[in-house]
mmCIF file of C-alpha atoms in Angstrom:
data_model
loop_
_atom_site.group_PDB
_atom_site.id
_atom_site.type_symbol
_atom_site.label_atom_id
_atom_site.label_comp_id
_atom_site.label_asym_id
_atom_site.label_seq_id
_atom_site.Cartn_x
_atom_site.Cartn_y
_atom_site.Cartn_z
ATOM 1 C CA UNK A 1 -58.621 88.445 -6.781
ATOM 2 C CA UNK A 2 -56.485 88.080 -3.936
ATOM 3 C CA UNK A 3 -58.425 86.934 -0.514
ATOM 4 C CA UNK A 4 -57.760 88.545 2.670
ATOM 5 C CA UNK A 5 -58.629 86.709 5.659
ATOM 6 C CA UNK A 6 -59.474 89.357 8.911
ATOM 7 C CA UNK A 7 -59.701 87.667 12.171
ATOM 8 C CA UNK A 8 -61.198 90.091 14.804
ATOM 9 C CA UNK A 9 -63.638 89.512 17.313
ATOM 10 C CA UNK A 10 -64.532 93.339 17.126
ATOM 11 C CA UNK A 11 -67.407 93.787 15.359
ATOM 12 C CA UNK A 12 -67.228 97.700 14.103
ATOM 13 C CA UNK A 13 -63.427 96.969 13.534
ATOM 14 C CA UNK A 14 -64.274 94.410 11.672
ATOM 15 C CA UNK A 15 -67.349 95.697 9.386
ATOM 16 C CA UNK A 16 -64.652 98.824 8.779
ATOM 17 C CA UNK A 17 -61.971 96.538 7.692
ATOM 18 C CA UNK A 18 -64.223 94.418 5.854
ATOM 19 C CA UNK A 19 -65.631 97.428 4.021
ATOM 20 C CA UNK A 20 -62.716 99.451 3.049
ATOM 21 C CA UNK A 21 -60.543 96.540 1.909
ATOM 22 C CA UNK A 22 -63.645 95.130 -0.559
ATOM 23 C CA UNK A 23 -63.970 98.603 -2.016
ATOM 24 C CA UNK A 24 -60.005 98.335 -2.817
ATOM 25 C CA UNK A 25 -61.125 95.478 -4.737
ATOM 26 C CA UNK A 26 -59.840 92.678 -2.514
ATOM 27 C CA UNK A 27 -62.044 89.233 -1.262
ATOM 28 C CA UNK A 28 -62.477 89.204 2.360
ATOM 29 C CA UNK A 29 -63.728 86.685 4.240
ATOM 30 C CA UNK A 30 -63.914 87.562 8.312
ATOM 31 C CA UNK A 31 -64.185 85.766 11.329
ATOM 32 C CA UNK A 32 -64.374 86.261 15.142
ATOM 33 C CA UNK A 33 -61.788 84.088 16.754
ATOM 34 C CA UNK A 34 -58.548 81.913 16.005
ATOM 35 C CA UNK A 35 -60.566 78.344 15.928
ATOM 36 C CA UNK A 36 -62.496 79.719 12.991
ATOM 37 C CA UNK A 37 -59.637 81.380 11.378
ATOM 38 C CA UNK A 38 -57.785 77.867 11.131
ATOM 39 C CA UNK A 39 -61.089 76.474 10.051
ATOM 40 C CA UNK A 40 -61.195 78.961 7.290
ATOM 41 C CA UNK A 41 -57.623 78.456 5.887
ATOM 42 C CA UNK A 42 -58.261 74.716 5.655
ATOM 43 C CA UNK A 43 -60.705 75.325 3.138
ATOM 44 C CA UNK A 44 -59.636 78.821 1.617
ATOM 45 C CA UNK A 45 -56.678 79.756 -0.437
ATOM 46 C CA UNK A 46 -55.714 82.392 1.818
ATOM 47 C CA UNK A 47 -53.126 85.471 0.175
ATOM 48 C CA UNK A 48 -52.657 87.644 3.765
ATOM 49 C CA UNK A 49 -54.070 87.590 6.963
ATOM 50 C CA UNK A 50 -55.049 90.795 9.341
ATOM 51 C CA UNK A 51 -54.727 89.381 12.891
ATOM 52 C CA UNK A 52 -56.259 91.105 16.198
ATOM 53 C CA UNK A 53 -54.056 90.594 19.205
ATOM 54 C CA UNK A 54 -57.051 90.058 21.549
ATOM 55 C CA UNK A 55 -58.959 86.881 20.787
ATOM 56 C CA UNK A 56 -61.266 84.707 22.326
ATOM 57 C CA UNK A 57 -58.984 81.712 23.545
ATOM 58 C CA UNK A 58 -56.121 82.235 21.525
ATOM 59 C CA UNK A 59 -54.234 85.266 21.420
ATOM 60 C CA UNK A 60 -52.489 87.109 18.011
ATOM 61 C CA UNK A 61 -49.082 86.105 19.536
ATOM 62 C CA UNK A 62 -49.741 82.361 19.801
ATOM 63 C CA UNK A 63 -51.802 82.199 16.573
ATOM 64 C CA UNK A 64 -49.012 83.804 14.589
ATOM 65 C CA UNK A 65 -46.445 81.111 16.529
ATOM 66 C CA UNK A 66 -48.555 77.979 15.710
ATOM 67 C CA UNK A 67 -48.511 79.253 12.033
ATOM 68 C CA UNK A 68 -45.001 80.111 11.171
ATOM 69 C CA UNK A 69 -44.295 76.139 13.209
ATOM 70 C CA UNK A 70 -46.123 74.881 10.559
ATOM 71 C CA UNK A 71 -44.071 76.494 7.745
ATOM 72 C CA UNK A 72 -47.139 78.578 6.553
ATOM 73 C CA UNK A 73 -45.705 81.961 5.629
ATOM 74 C CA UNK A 74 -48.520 84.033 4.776
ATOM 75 C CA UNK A 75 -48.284 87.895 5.127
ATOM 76 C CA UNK A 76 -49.714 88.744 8.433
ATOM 77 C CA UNK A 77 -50.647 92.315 9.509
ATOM 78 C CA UNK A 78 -51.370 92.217 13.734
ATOM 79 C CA UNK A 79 -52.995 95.048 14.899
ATOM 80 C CA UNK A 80 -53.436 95.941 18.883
ATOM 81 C CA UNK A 81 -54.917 98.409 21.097
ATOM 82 C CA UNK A 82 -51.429 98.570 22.837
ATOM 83 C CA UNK A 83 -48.713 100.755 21.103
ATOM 84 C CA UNK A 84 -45.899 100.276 23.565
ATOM 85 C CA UNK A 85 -42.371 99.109 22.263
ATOM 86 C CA UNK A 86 -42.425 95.510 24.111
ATOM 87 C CA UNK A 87 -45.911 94.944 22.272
ATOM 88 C CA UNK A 88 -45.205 95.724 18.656
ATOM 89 C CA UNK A 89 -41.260 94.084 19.861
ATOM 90 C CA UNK A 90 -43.590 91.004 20.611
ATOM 91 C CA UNK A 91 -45.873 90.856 17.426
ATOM 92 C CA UNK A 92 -42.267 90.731 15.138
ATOM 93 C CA UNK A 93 -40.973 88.159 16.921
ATOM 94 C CA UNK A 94 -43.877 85.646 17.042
ATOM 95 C CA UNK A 95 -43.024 86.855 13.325
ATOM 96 C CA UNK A 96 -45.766 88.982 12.366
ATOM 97 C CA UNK A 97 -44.745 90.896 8.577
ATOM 98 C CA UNK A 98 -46.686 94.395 10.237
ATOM 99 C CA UNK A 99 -48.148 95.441 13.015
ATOM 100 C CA UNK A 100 -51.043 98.398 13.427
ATOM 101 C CA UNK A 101 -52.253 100.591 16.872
ATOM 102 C CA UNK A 102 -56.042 100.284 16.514
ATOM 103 C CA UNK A 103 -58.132 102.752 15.501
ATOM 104 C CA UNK A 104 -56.766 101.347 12.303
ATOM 105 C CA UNK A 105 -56.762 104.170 9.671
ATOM 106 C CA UNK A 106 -58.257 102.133 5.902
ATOM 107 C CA UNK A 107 -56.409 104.231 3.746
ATOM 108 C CA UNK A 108 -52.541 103.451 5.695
ATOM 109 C CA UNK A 109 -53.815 99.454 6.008
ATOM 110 C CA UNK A 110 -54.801 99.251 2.466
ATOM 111 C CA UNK A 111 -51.135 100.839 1.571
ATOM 112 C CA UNK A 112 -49.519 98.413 3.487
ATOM 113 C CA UNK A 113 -51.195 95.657 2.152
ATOM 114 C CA UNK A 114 -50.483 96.495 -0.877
ATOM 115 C CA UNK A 115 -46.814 96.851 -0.312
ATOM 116 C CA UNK A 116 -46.862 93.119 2.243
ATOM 117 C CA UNK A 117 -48.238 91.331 -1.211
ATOM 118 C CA UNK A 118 -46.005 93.102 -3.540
ATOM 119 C CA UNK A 119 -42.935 91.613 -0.941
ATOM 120 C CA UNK A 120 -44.739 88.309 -1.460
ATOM 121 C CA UNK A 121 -44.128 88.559 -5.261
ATOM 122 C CA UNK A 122 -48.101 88.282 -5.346
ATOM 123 C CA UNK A 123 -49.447 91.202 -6.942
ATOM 124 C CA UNK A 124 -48.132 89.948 -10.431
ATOM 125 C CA UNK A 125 -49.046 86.154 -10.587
ATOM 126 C CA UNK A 126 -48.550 83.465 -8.245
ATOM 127 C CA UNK A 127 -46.555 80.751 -10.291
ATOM 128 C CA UNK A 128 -43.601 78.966 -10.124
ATOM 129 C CA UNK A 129 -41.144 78.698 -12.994
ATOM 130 C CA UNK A 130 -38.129 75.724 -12.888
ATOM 131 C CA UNK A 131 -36.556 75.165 -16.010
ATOM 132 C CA UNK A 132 -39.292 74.334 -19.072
ATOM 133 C CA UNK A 133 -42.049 73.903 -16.407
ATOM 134 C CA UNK A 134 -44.560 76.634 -14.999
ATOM 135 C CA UNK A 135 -46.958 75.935 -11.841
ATOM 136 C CA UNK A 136 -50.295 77.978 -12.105
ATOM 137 C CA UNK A 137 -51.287 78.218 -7.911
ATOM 138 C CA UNK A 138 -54.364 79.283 -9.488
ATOM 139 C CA UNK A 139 -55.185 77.296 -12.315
ATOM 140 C CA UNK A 140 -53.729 74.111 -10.259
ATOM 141 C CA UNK A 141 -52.107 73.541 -13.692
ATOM 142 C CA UNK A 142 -48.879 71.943 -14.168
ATOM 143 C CA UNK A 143 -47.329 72.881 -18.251
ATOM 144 C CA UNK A 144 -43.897 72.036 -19.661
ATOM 145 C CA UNK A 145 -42.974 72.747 -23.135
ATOM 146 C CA UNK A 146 -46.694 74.062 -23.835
ATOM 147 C CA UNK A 147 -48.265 70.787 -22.682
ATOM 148 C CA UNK A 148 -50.653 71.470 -19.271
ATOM 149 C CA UNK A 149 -52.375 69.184 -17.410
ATOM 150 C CA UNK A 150 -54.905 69.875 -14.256
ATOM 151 C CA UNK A 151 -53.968 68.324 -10.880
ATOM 152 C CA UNK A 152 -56.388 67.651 -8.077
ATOM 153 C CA UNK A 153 -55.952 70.067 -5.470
ATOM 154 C CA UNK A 154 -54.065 68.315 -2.941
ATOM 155 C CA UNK A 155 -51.214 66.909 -5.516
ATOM 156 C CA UNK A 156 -50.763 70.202 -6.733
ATOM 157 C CA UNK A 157 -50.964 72.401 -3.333
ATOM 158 C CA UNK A 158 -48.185 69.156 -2.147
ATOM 159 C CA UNK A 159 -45.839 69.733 -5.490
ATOM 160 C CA UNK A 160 -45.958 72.997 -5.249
ATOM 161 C CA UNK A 161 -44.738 72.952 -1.381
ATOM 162 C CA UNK A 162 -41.924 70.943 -2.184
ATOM 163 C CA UNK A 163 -41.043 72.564 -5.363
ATOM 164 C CA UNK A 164 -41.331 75.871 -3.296
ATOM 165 C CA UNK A 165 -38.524 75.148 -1.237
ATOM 166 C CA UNK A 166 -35.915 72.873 -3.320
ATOM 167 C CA UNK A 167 -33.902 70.444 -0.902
ATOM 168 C CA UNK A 168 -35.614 71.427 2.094
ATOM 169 C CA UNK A 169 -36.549 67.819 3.866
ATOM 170 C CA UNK A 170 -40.352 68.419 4.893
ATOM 171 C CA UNK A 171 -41.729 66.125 7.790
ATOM 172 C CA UNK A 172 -44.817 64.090 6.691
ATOM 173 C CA UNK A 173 -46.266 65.562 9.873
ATOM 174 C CA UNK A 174 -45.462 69.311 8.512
ATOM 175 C CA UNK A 175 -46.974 68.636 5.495
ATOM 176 C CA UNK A 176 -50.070 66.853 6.667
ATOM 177 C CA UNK A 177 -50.698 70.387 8.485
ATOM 178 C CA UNK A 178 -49.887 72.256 5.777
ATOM 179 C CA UNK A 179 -51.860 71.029 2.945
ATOM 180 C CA UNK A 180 -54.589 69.112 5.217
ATOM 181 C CA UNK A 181 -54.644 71.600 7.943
ATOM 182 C CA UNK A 182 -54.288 70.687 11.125
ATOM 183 C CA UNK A 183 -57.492 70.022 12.382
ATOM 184 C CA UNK A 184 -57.471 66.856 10.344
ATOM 185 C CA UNK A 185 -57.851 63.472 10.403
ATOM 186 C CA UNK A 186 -55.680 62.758 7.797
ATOM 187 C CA UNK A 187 -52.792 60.055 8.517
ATOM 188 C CA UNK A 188 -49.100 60.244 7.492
ATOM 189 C CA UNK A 189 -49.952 57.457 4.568
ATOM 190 C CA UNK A 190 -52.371 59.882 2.772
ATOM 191 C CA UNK A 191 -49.014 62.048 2.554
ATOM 192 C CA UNK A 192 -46.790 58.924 1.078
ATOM 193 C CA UNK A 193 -50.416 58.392 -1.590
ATOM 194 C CA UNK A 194 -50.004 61.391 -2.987
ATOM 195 C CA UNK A 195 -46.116 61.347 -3.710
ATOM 196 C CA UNK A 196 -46.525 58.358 -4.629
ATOM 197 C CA UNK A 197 -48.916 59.898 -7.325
ATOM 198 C CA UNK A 198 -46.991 62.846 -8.201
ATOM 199 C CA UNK A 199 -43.615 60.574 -9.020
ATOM 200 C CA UNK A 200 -45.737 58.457 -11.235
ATOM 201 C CA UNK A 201 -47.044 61.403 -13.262
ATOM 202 C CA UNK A 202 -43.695 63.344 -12.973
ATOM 203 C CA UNK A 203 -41.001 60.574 -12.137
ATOM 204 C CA UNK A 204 -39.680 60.835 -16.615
ATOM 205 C CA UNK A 205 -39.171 64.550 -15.941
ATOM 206 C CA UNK A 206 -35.676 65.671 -15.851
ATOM 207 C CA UNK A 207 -36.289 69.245 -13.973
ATOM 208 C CA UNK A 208 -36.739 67.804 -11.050
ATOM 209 C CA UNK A 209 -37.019 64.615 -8.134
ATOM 210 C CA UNK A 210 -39.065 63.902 -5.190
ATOM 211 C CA UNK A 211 -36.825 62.424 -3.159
ATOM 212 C CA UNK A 212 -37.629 60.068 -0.044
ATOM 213 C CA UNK A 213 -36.281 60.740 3.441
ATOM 214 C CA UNK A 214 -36.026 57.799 5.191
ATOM 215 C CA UNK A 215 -38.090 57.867 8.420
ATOM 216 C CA UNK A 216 -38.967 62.071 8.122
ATOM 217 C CA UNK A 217 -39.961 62.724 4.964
ATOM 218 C CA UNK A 218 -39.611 64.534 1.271
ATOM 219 C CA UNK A 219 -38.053 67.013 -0.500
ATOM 220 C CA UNK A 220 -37.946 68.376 -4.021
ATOM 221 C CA UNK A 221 -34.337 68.431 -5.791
ATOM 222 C CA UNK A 222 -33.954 70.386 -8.877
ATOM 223 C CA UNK A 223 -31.869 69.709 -11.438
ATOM 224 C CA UNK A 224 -29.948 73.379 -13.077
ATOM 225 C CA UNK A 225 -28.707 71.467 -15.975
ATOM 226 C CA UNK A 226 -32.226 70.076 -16.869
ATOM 227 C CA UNK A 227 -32.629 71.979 -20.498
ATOM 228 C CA UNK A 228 -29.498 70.033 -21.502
ATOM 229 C CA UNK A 229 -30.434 66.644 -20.420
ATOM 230 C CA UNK A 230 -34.453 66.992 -21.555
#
């Protein structure tokens, strides 16, 4: 079940949201204000985010900025009061996915939720395939050639970043926010522990490497030619 995350601090709006989207069969989880929201996706597995503009403290605009910085692409759908050019203009470019003129309608935001996730390849199943391997985001479960094996949650949220985005160089710092969150207290080693983890479990397979960047960070390279040499 996918889990939609609704920050607004609009209670009716809210309820609404809340209501409509459950009854479409989706898990929603709301909250009132951007602190919580980050609080939330720390701890939550997060699959699209509906994102008032007006927020205690923090704003849509700056939320949705702060997020994207940290790599985190969820599908975001901002929604507003305000339906003038320069505001929906704005909501894009903080880089929003869609953007709604309250009163929101349930029937039009359920249909284009439906067709954000479908753009994030996440209606069908959320794994990644690389040669004779298969990551299950769900299952945490790492299998090659039939063979699976569990991974705590960190490792496998960390390989699955990397493996995500092959020879991308990811800061420690980057991922420290993106698999710790960035509320935490966790240091840059905890990062270099758990690669340090991953190449021990996965350092004989020939799909892929975790390579070290000196003084930044990591990034996964993966090997085309893998069948031939495994």
């Amino acid at each position: 079940m996918f889990q939609i995350l609704v920050v607004e601090d609009e209670k009716n709006a809210a309820q609404m949201m809340k209501s409509a989207l459950s009854q479409a069969g989706y898990e929603v989880i709301s909250v009132g204000s951007g602190e919580q929201a980050w609080e939330m996706m720390d701890v939550r597995q997060i699959d699209l985010l509906i994102l008032s503009v007006t927020m205690p403290k923090t704003d849509g605009f700056s939320f949705v900025r702060r997020l994207r910085s940290c790599g985190n692409m969820v599908p975001i759908v901002m929604t507003s009061e305000r339906n003038s050019q320069e505001e929906i203009c704005r909501g894009f470019l903080a880089g929003t996915d869609d953007y709604m003129v309250k009163p929101i309608h349930a029937e039009e935001l359920i249909l284009r939720i439906r067709a954000l996730l479908r753009r994030a390849q996440l209606v069908y199943e959320r794994k990644l395939r690389i040669g004779n391997i298969t990551l299950d985001y769900d299952g945490l479960t790492v299998t090659r050639n039939g063979d699976s094996q569990t991974l705590p949650k960190k490792e496998f949220y960390l390989l699955y970043k990397l493996l995500s985005s092959p020879d991308k160089i990811m800061t420690r710092i980057q991922l420290m926010d993106e698999i710790w969150g960035m509320e935490s207290n966790t240091v840059d080693t905890t990062v270099n522990t758990h690669i340090s983890r991953l190449r021990r479990k996965f350092g004989s397979w020939p799909e892929f490497d975790i390579v070290a960047i000196r003084g930044i960070g990591y990034k996964a390279v993966i090997h085309p030619d893998a069948d031939a040499k495994g």
